[in-house]
XYZ file of C-alpha atoms in Angstrom:
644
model
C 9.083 13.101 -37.703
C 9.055 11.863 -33.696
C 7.451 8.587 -34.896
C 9.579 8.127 -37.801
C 12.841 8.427 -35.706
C 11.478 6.067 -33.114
C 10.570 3.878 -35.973
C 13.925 4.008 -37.144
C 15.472 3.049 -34.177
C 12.866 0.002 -33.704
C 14.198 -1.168 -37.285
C 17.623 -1.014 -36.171
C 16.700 -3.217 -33.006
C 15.223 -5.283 -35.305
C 17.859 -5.586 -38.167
C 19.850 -6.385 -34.961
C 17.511 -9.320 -33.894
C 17.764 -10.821 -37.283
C 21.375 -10.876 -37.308
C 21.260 -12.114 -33.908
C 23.079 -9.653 -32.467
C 22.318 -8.420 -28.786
C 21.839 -5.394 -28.568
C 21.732 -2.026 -25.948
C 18.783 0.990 -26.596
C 20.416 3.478 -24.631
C 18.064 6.406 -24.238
C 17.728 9.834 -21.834
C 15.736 10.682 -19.709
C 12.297 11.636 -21.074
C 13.259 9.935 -24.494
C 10.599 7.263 -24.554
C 12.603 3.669 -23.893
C 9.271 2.349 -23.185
C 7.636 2.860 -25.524
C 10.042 1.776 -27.767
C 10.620 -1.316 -25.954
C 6.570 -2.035 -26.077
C 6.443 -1.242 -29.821
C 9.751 -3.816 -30.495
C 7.756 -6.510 -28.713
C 4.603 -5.528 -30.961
C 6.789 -5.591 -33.677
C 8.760 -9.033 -33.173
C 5.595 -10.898 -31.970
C 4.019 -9.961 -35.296
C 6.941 -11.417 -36.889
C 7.593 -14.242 -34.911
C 4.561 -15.086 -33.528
C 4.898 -18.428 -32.116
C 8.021 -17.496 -30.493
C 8.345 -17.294 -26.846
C 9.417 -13.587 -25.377
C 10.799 -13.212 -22.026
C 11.181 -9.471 -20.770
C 12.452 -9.086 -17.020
C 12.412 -6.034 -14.929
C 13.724 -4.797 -11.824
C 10.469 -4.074 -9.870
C 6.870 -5.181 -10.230
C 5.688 -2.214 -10.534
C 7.681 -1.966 -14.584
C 6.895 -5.226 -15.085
C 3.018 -4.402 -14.768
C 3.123 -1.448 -16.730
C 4.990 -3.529 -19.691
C 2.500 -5.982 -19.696
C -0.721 -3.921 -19.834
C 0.905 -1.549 -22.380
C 2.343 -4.476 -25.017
C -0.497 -7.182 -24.447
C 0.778 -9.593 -26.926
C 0.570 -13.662 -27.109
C 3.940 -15.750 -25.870
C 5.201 -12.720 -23.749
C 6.987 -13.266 -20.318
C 6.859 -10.416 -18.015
C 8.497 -10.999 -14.542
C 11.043 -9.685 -12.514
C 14.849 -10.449 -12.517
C 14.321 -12.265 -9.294
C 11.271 -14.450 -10.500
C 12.558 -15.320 -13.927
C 16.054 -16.135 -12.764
C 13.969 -18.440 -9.803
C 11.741 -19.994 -12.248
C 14.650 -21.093 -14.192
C 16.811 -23.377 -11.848
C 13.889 -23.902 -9.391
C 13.140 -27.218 -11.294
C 16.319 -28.559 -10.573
C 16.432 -29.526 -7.044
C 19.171 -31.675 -6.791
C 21.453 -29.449 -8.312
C 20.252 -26.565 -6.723
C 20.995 -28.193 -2.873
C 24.957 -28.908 -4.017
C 24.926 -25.689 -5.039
C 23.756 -24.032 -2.128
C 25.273 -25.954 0.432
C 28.816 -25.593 -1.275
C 28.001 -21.916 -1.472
C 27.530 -21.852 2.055
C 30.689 -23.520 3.028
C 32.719 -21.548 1.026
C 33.359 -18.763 3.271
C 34.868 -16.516 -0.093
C 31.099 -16.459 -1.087
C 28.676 -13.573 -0.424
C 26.009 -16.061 0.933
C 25.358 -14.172 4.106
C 25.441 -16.864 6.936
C 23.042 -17.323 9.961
C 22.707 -15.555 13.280
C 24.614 -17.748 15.403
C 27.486 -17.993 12.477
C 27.382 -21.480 12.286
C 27.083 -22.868 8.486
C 25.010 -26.009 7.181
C 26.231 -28.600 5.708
C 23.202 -31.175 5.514
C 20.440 -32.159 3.504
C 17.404 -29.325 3.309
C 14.442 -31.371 4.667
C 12.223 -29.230 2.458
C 14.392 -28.492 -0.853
C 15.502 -25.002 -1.412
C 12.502 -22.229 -1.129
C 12.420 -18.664 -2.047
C 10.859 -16.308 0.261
C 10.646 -13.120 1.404
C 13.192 -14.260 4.353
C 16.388 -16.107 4.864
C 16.622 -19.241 6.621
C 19.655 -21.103 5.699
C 18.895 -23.584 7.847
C 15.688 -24.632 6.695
C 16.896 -23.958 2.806
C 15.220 -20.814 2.388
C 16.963 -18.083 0.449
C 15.850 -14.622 -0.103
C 16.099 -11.794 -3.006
C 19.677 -11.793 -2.915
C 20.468 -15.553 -2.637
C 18.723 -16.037 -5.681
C 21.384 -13.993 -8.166
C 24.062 -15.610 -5.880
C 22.580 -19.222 -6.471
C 21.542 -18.824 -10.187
C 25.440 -17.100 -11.033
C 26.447 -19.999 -9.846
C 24.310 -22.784 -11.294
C 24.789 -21.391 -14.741
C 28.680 -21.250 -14.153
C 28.150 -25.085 -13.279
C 25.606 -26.281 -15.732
C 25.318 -25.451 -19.257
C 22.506 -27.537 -19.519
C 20.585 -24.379 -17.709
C 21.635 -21.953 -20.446
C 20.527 -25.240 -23.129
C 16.885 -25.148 -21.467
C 16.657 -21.148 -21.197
C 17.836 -20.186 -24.403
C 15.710 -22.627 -26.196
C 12.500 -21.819 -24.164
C 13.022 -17.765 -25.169
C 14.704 -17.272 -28.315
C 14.734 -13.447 -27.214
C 14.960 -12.119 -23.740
C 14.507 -8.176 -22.884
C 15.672 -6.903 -20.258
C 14.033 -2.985 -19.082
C 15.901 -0.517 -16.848
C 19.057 -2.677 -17.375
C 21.447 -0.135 -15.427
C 19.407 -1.037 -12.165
C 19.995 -4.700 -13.285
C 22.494 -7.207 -10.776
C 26.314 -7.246 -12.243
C 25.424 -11.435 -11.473
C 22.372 -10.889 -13.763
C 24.474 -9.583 -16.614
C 27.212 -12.117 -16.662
C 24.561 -14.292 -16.601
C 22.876 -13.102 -20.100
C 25.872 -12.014 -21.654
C 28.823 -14.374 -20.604
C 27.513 -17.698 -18.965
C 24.863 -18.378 -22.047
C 27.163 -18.015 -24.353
C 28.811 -21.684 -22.862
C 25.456 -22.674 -24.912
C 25.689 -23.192 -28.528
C 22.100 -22.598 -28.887
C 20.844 -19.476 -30.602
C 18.946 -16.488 -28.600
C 19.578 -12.556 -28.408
C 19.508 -10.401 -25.659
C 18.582 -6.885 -25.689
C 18.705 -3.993 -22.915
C 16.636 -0.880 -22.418
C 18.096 1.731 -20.551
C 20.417 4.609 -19.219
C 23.452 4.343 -17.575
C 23.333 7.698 -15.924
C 19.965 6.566 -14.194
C 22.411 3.842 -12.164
C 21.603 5.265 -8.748
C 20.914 2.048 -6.804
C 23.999 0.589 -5.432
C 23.300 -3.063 -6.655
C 22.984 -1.724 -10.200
C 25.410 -2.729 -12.846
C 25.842 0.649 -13.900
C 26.553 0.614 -17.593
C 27.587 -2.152 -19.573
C 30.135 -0.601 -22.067
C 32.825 -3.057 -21.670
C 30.647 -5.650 -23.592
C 29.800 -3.223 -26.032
C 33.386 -2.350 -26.670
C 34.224 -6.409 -26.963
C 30.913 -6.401 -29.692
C 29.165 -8.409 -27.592
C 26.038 -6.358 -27.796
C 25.447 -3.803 -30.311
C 24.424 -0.156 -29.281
C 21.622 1.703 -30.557
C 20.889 5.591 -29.638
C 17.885 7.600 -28.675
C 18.476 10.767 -28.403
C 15.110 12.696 -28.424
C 14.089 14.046 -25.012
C 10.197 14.469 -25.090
C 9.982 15.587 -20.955
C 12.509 18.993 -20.113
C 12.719 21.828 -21.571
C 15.870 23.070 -23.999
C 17.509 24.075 -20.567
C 17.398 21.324 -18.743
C 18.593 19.467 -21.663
C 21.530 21.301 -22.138
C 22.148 21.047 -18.655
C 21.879 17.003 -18.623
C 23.731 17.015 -21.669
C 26.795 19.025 -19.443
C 26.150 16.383 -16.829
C 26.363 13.087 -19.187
C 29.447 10.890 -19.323
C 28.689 8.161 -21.994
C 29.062 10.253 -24.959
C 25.415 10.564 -25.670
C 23.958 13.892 -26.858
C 19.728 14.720 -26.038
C 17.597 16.980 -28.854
C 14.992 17.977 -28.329
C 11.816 15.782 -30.019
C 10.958 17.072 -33.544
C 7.153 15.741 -32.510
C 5.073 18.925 -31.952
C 2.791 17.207 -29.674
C 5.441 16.099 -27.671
C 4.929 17.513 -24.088
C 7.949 19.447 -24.266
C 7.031 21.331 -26.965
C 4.422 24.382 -27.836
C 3.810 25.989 -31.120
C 5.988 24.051 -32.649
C 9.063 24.511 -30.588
C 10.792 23.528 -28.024
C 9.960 25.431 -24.172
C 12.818 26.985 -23.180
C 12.133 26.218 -19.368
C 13.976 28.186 -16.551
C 17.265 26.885 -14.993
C 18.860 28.541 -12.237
C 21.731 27.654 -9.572
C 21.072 29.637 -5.937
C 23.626 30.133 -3.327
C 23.677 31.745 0.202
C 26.418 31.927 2.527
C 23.844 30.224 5.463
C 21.058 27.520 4.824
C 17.731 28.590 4.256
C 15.376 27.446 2.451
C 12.772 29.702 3.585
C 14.764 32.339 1.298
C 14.668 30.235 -1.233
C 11.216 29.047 -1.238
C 10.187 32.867 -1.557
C 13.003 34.336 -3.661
C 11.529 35.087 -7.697
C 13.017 32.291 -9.061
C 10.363 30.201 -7.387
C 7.338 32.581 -7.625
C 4.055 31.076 -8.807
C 5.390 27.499 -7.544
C 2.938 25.890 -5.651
C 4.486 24.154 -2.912
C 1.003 23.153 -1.239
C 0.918 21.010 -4.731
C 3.201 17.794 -4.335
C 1.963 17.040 -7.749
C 2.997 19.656 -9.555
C 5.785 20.899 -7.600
C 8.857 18.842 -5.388
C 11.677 19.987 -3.545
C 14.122 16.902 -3.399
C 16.065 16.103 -0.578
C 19.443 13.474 -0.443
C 18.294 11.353 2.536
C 14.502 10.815 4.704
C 16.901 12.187 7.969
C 17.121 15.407 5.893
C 13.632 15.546 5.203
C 12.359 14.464 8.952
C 13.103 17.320 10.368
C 10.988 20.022 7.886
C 8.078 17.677 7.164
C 7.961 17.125 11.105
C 8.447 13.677 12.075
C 12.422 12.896 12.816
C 11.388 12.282 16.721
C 10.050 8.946 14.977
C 12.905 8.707 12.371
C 15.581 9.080 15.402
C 14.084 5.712 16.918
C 13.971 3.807 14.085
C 17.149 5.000 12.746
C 19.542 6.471 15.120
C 18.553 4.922 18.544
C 22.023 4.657 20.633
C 21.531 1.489 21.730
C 20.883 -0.422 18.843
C 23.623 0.810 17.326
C 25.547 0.209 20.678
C 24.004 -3.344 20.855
C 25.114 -4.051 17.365
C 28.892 -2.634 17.869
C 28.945 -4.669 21.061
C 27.875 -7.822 19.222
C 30.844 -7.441 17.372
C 33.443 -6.756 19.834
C 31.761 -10.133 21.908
C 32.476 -12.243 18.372
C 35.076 -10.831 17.603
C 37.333 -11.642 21.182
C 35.481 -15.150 20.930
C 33.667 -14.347 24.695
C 31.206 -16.671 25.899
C 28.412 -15.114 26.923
C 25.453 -16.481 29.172
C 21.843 -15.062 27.742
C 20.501 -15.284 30.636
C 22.323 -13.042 32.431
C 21.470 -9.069 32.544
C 23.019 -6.884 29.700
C 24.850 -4.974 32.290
C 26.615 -7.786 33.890
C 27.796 -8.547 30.569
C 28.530 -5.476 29.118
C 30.496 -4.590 32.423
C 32.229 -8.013 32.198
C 34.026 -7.608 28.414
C 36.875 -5.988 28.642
C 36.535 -3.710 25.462
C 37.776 -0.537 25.391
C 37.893 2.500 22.829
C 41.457 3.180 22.034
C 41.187 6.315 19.658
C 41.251 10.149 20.697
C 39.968 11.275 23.743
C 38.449 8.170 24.731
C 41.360 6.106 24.707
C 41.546 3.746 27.559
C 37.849 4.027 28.884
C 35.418 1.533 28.912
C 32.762 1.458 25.857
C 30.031 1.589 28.579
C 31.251 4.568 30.066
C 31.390 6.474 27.151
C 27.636 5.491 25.898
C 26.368 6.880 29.159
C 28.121 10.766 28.821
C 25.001 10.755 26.420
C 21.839 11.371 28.179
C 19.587 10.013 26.061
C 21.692 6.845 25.233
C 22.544 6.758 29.279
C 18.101 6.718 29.924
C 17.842 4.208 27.461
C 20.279 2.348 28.931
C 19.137 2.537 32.257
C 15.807 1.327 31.398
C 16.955 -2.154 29.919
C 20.439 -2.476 31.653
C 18.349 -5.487 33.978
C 17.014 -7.076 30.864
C 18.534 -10.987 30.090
C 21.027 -10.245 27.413
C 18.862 -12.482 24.981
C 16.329 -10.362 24.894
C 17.893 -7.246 24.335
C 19.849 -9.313 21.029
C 16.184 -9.910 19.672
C 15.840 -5.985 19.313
C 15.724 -4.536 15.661
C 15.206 -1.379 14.428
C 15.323 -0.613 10.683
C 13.947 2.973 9.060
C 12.500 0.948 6.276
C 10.178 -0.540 8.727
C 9.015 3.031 8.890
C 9.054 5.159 5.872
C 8.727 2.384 2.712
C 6.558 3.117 0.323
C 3.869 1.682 -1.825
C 4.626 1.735 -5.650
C 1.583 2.860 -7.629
C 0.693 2.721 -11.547
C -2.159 4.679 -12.732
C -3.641 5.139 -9.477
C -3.518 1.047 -8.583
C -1.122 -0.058 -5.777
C 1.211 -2.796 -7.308
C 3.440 -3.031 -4.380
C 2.142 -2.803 -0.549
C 4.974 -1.408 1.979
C 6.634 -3.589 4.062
C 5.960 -1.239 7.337
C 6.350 -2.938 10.817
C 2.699 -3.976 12.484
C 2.816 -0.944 14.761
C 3.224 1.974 11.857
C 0.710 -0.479 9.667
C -2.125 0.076 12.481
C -1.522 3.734 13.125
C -1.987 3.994 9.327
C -5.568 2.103 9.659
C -6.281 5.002 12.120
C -5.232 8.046 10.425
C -7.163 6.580 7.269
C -10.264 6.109 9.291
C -10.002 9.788 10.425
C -9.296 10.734 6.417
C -11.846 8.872 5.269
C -14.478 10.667 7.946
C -12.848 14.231 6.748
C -13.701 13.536 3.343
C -17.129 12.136 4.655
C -16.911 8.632 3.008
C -19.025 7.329 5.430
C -19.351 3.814 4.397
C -16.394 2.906 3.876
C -15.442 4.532 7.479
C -17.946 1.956 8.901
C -16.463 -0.428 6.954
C -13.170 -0.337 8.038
C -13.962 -0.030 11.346
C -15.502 -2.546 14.043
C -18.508 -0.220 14.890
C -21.861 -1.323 14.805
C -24.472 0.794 13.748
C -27.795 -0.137 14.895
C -29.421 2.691 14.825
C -29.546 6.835 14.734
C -28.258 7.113 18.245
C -25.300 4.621 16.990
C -24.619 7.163 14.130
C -24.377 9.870 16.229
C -22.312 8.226 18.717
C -19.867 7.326 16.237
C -19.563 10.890 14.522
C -18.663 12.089 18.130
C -16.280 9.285 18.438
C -14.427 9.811 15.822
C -14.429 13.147 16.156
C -12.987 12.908 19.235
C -9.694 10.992 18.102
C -9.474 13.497 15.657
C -8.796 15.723 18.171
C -6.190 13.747 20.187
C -3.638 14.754 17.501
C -1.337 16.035 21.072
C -2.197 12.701 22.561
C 0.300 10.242 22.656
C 0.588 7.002 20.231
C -0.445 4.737 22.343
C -3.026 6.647 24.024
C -4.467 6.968 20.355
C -4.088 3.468 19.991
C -5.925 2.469 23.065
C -8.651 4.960 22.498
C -9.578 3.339 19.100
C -9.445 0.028 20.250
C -11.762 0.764 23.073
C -14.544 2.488 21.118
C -14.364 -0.350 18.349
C -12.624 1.651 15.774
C -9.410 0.433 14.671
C -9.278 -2.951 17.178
C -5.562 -4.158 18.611
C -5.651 -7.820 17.182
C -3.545 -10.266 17.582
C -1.247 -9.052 14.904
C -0.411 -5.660 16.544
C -0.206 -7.639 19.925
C 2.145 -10.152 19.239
C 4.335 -7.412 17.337
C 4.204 -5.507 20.560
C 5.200 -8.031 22.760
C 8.255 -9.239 20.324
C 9.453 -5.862 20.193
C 9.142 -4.938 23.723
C 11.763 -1.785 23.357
C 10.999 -0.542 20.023
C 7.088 0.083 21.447
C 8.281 1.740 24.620
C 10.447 4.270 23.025
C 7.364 5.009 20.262
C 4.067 4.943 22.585
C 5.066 7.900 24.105
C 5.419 10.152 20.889
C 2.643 12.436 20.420
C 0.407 11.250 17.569
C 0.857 14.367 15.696
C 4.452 13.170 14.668
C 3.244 10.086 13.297
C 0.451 12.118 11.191
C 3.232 14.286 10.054
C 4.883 10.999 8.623
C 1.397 9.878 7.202
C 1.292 12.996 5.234
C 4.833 12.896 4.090
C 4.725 8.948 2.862
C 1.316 9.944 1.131
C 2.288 12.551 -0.637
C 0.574 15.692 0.537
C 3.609 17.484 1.261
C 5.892 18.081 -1.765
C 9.547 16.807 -0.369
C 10.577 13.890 -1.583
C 13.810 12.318 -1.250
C 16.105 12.361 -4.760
C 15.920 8.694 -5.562
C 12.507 8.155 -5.007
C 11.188 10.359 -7.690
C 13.007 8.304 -11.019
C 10.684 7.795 -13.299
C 8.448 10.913 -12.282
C 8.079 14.266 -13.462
C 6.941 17.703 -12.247
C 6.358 21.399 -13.339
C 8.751 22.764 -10.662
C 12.082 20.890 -9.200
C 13.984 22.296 -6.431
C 16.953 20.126 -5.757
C 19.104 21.083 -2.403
C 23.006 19.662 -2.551
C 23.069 18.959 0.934
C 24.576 15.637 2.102
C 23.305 14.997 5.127
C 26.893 13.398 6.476
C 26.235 10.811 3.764
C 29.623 9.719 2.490
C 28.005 7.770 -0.393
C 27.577 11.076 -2.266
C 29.825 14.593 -2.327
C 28.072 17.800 -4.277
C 31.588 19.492 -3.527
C 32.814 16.793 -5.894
C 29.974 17.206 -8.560
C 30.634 20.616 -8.610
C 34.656 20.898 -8.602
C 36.025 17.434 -9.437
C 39.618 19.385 -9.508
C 39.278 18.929 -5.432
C 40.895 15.245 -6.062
C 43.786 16.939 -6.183
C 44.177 18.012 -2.592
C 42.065 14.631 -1.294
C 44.348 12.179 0.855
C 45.664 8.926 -1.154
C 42.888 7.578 0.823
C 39.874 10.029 -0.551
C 41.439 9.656 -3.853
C 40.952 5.994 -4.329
C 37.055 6.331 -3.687
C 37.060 9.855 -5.690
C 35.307 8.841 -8.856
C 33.419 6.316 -7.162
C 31.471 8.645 -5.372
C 31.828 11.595 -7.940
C 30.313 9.215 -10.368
C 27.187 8.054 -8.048
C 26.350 11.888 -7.074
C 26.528 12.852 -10.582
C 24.139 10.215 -12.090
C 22.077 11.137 -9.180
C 21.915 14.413 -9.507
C 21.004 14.183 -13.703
C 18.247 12.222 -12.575
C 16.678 15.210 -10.577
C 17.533 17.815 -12.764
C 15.709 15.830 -15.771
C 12.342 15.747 -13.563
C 11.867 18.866 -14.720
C 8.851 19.976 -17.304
C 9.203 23.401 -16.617
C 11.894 25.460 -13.816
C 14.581 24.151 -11.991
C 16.385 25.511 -9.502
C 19.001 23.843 -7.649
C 20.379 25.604 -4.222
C 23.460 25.041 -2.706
C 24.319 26.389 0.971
C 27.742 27.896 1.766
C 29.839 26.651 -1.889
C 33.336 27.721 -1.983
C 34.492 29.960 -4.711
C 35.486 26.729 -6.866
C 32.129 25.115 -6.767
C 30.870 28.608 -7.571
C 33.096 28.310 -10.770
C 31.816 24.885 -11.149
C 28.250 25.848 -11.113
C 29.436 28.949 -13.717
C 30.618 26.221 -15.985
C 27.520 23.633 -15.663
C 24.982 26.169 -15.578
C 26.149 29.291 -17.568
C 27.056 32.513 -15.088
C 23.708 34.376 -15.996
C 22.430 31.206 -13.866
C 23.967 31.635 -10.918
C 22.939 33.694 -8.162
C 23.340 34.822 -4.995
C 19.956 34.627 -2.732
C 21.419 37.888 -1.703
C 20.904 39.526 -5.059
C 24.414 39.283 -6.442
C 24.971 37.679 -9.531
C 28.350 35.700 -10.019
């Protein structure tokens, strides 16, 4: 029945195709868009098979996964970035007006360089895409490309000529994650073209949780630009958790179960009825929740089978035992000082001399806080009633002020993550050289625990010679195993010494161009950089609530806590009547953000293969009646052993 329904909805897409309409597959969560989007591809080569398919994704990681699973002739699999890149990259000429008008617009979002000066010559070069932005030299980055291509096709029609007649049909997966540039693109600038091609989207617009997302794209289905078709099986979450992301939806679509009785959802022919539950406690603690008998049997040793999902990584630092590292890289005083100051000096148009020491010219702008209880006093003076931000400072107030503008700090250089597809790594993270090499450490001590020998040796700079060489090595490693209490760069020094894990010239020169950054991390005991190893690994079971779309897991425990990000608002999720008492202010951004949590939070709930619980600290009575109306009262309790 499963298979006839998703063939039914494949011979929609298709009747669609040969009317050349575009068209939107807007599925849930669990419903199978892939494979449906695979099978279409299967389906049209078959029938068109010497015509040319392009299907663009947002990561590398999809893209990879659609290719191995559809393996047909004449199919394009890229990312948005790539395709779009691949398209005007021919066109040098064009592309240099382009750009250089861009940047000399200064209404455009074509970020400028350092120094704010703009260019306005020829690029020796051409135009390059890169990982990096160099204006200068005509390199653009990731987001320069969506800028540059929006605009090329707004200029020449002879782009959307070329495209449309090199792929007749162009798919585009996880389209809600998809640049708003990208879509007016497809679905407005081709159209200039009188050539014949149709566009079709896979996706779901409550999964829309990353900011440069589109979000949904009903306003072109509303004008009949693209046609809509439904699926609404759910083959992942149980009956409750689809009721409960039915509650939670906003587009009108409606999830049933699957009627496929293999479908992992189901057992004996029907549907699991999965546990759903909404805790509460007047004080946070998880502890209480993590042992109450809503979560009993959960294995939460398992990260595989069971996650507990956090808003932000500063939320998670603290419990999985590494926020002394996530405090440098993401709260350290005075970068963020050094940034605001920055500001202030472009802002009042001061010249400033970079050789001179960053005290003499912090002292020597006269910029001064003029809100609350600071009022009147100089910005310096208030960074040092901090002690921490005051130590800091007094360790590079002598520095040249050029040199402490060259500092950078950025938590991605810490915590991003590798993307992995059936256990083969399809995206390396883009750490800094300093977390990269205490990573080649910790593995080298994994690898011994698990006694892979070999490929300990191999990753290491140790000779082996002989017996004596064996033993001396088993003692040396042990040894650094043990220096968990030692400090970073003590650990670091200790393997370069004894030939295990060598300081080249990588870590060196990354060292000495970020002179500050090392000297507030050397110092940390190396235990609090294994605690981050095993977090960014995955052998603790917290993760943070975007990171896990696309997964799924026996148990789910989502905590509303914000973690003072304004971005999102549980309080909102769970009694959108409180717009009524906001500010004129708070209103205007209401839905915004109510919108963003929600979608957000539908994406953790339908994780779920088998209990959810979702615990929310200190609710007032209103979200209580919230949580009553999303989750049914016999669902909500208090950890205290009342039930509302």
């Amino acid at each position: 029945m499963a298979e006839r329904r998703s063939q039914n909805e494949i011979n929609e897409i298709l009747h669609h195709i040969e009317s050349g309409n575009n068209f939107l597959l807007s599925g849930g969560a669990g419903s199978g868009k892939t494979y449906t989007l695979v099978q279409t591809l299967k389906r049209l080569s078959e029938k068109y098979p010497s015509a040319h398919i392009a299907c663009i994704s947002y990561t590398n990681a999809a893209a990879i996964e659609i290719k191995n699973r559809a393996e047909i002739r004449n199919l394009k699999v890229t990312t948005i970035h790539d395709f779009l890149w691949e398209s005007i990259a021919p066109f040098q000429r064009e592309m240099k007006e382009t750009l250089i008008d861009l940047i000399n617009d200064p209404s455009n979002e074509i970020k400028t360089t350092d120094d704010g000066e703009r260019f306005s010559g020829e690029f020796e070069n051409g135009v390059q895409y890169k990982e990096y932005l160099n204006l200068k030299e005509g390199v653009i980055s990731h987001d320069e490309v969506l800028i540059l291509a929006h605009a090329m096709y707004s200029k020449y029609v002879k782009l959307s000529d070329i495209l449309k007649d090199k792929y007749p049909f162009i798919f585009v997966d996880e389209y809600q994650d998809t640049s708003p540039l990208v879509i007016e693109i497809l679905l407005s600038q081709l159209r200039q073209s009188d050539r014949r091609n149709v566009i079709g989207f896979f996706g779901d617009s409550m999964q829309a949780i990353y900011e440069s997302g589109v979000g949904d794209i009903e306003n072109y289905v509303w004008e009949g630009v693209i046609q809509k078709v439904e699926k609404k099986q759910n083959r992942r979450n149980p009956e409750l958790v689809i009721r409960l992301a039915n509650n939670l939806r906003t587009d009108g679509l409606e999830q049933e179960p699957s009627e496929d009785h293999t479908a992992p959802n189901m057992i004996n022919g029907m549907v699991k009825s999965g546990s759903v539950k909404f805790l509460y406690s007047n004080e946070f603690d998880l502890n209480e929740v993590r042992s109450s008998p809503w979560c009993s049997g959960w294995d939460f040793s398992n990260s595989r089978t069971t996650k507990e999902l956090r808003l932000t990584h500063n939320l998670i630092a603290e419990e999985a035992g590494f926020s002394e590292l996530m405090s440098v890289y993401d709260a350290d005083p005075l970068f963020k000082f050094k940034q605001d100051f920055r500001r202030e000096v472009k802002k009042q148009g001061v010249e400033i001399e970079p050789s001179d020491t960053f005290d003499h010219v912090v002292t020597s702008v006269p910029w001064s806080y003029v809100k609350g209880a600071n009022k009147g006093r100089h910005h310096k003076d208030v960074l040092l009633d901090d002690d921490i931000a005051a130590q800091l400072y007094g360790h590079v107030k002598d520095w040249p002020y050029s040199k402490i503008q060259s500092i950078y700090l950025d938590k991605d250089s810490l915590i991003d993550d590798k993307v992995v597809i059936d256990g083969v790594i399809v995206r390396e993270p883009k750490r800094d050289r300093l977390i990269q090499h205490l990573f080649k450490i910790q593995n080298i001590i994994e690898l011994y625990n698990k006694k892979s020998y070999n490929e300990v040796i191999q990753k290491t700079s140790y000779r082996i010679l002989s017996v004596a060489h064996k033993t001396n090595l088993k003692s040396t490693i042990n040894t650094l195993a043990d220096m968990s209490n030692a400090s970073i760069e003590e650990v670091i020094s200790f393997a370069d010494r004894n030939g295990l894990c060598i300081v080249d010239d990588n870590l060196s020169g990354f060292i000495s161009a970020n002179e500050y950054l090392y000297w507030r991390v050397k110092n940390i005991p190396f235990y609090i950089f294994q605690n981050l190893y095993r977090y960014l690994e995955g052998f603790v079971p917290l993760s943070t609530q975007h990171k896990i779309k696309g997964l799924e897991f026996e148990n789910v425990l989502v905590v509303l806590h914000n973690g003072g990000w304004n971005n999102y608002n549980f309080e909102y999720l769970l009694n959108p009547n409180i717009q009524y008492t906001l500010t004129t202010s708070r209103q205007q951004s209401f839905q915004r953000i109510l919108s963003r949590t929600q979608k957000l939070f539908y994406v953790c709930c339908t994780r779920v293969k088998e209990n959810l619980v979702v615990y929310c600290p200190k609710p007032t009575q209103a979200m209580l009646a919230g949580a009553i109306d999303l989750f049914g009262a016999e669902n909500v309790v208090d950890l205290m052993g009342v039930t509302v």
